[in-house]
Coordinates of C-alpha atoms in Angstrom, one line a residue:
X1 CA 0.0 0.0 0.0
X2 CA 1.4 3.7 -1.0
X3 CA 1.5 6.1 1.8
X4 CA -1.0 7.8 -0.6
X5 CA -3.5 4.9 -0.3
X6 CA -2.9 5.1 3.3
X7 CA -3.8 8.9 3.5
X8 CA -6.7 8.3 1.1
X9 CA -8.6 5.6 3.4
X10 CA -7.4 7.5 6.8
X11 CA -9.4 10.5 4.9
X12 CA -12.0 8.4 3.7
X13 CA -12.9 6.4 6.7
X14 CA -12.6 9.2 9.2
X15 CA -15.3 11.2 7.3
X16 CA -16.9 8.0 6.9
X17 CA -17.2 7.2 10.5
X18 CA -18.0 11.0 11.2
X19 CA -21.0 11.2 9.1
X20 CA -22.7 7.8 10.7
X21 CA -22.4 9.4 14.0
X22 CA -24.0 12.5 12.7
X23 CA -20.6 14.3 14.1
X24 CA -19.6 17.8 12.4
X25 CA -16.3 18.2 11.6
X26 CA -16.5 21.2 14.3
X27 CA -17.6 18.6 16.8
X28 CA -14.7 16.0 16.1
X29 CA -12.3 18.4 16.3
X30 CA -13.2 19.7 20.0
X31 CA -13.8 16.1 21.1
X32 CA -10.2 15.6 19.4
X33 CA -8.4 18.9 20.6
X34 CA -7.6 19.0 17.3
X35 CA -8.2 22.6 14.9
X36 CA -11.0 22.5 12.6
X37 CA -8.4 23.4 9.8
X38 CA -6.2 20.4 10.6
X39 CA -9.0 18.0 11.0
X40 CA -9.7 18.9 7.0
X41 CA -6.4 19.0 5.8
X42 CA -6.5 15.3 7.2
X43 CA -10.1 14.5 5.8
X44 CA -8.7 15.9 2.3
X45 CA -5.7 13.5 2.7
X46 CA -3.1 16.6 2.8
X47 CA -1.9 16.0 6.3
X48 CA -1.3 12.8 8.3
X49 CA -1.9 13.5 12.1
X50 CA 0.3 11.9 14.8
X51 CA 0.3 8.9 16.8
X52 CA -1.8 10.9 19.7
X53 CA -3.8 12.5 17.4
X54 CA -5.0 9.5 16.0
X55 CA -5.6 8.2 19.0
X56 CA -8.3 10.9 20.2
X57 CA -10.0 10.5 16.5
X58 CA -10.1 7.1 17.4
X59 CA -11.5 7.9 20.6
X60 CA -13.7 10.4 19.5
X61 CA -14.9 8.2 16.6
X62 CA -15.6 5.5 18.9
X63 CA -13.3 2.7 16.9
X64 CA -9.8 1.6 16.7
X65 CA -7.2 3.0 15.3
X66 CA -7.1 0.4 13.1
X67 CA -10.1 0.9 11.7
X68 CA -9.1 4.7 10.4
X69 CA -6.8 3.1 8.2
X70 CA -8.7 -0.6 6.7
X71 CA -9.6 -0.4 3.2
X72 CA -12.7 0.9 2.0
X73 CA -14.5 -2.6 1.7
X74 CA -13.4 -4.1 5.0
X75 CA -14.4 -0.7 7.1
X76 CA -17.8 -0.8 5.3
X77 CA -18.4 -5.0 6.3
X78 CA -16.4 -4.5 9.6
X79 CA -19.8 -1.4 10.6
X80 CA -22.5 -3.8 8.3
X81 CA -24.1 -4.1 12.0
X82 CA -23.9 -0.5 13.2
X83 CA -25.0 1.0 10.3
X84 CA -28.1 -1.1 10.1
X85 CA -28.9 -0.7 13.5
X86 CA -28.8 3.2 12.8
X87 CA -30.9 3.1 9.9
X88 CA -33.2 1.3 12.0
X89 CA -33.3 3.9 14.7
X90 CA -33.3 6.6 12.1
X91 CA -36.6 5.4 10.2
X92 CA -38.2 4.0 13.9
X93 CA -37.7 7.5 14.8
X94 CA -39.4 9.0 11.6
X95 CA -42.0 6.3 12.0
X96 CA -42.7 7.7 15.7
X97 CA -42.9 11.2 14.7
X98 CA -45.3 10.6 11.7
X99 CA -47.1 8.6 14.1
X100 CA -47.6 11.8 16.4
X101 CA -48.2 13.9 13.9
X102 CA -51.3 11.7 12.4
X103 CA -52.6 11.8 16.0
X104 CA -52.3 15.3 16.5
X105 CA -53.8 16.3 13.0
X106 CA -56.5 13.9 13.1
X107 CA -57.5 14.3 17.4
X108 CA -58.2 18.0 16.4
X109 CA -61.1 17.4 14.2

């Protein structure tokens, strides 16, 4: 693997695994004590953070270290489960809330 390929997934996954926690990048960067400006420069595969700041991503991301740096198709089979699961909760909470709104609408006639 070039150290290219190894910036691209490191980018890839971490925006990956920011965006099915519904984390902004402004949000991963505090939890990270990290700048906003680095934390893109990393997702855009121009930096490479250090050891300790791939740590708190890691931490931050709730995942290994590991996993910031697995190819594309093993991080996508490796969070099959979690990403399911927050579908699930996703449309169960959309279900819920048409739910309330059907009540409301039609209890006021």
């Amino acid at each position: 693997m070039t150290e290219k390929e190894i910036r691209d997934n490191l980018a890839h996954n971490i925006k990956m695994f920011r965006a099915v926690r519904h984390i902004s990048q402004a949000e991963l960067a505090e939890t990270a004590d990290i700048s906003v400006p680095f934390l893109s420069q990393i997702e855009c595969a121009n930096k490479f953070p250090s050891p300790a700041i791939l740590a708190k991503l890691s931490d931050a991301l709730d995942v290994s270290v590991s996993d910031l740096f697995r190819g594309k198709e093993n991080v996508r089979s490796a969070n099959f489960d979690f990403t399911i699961d927050a579908i699930k909760a996703i449309l169960d909470g959309q279900v819920k809330s048409f739910e309330t709104f059907c009540r409301d609408y039609f209890d006021r006639g």
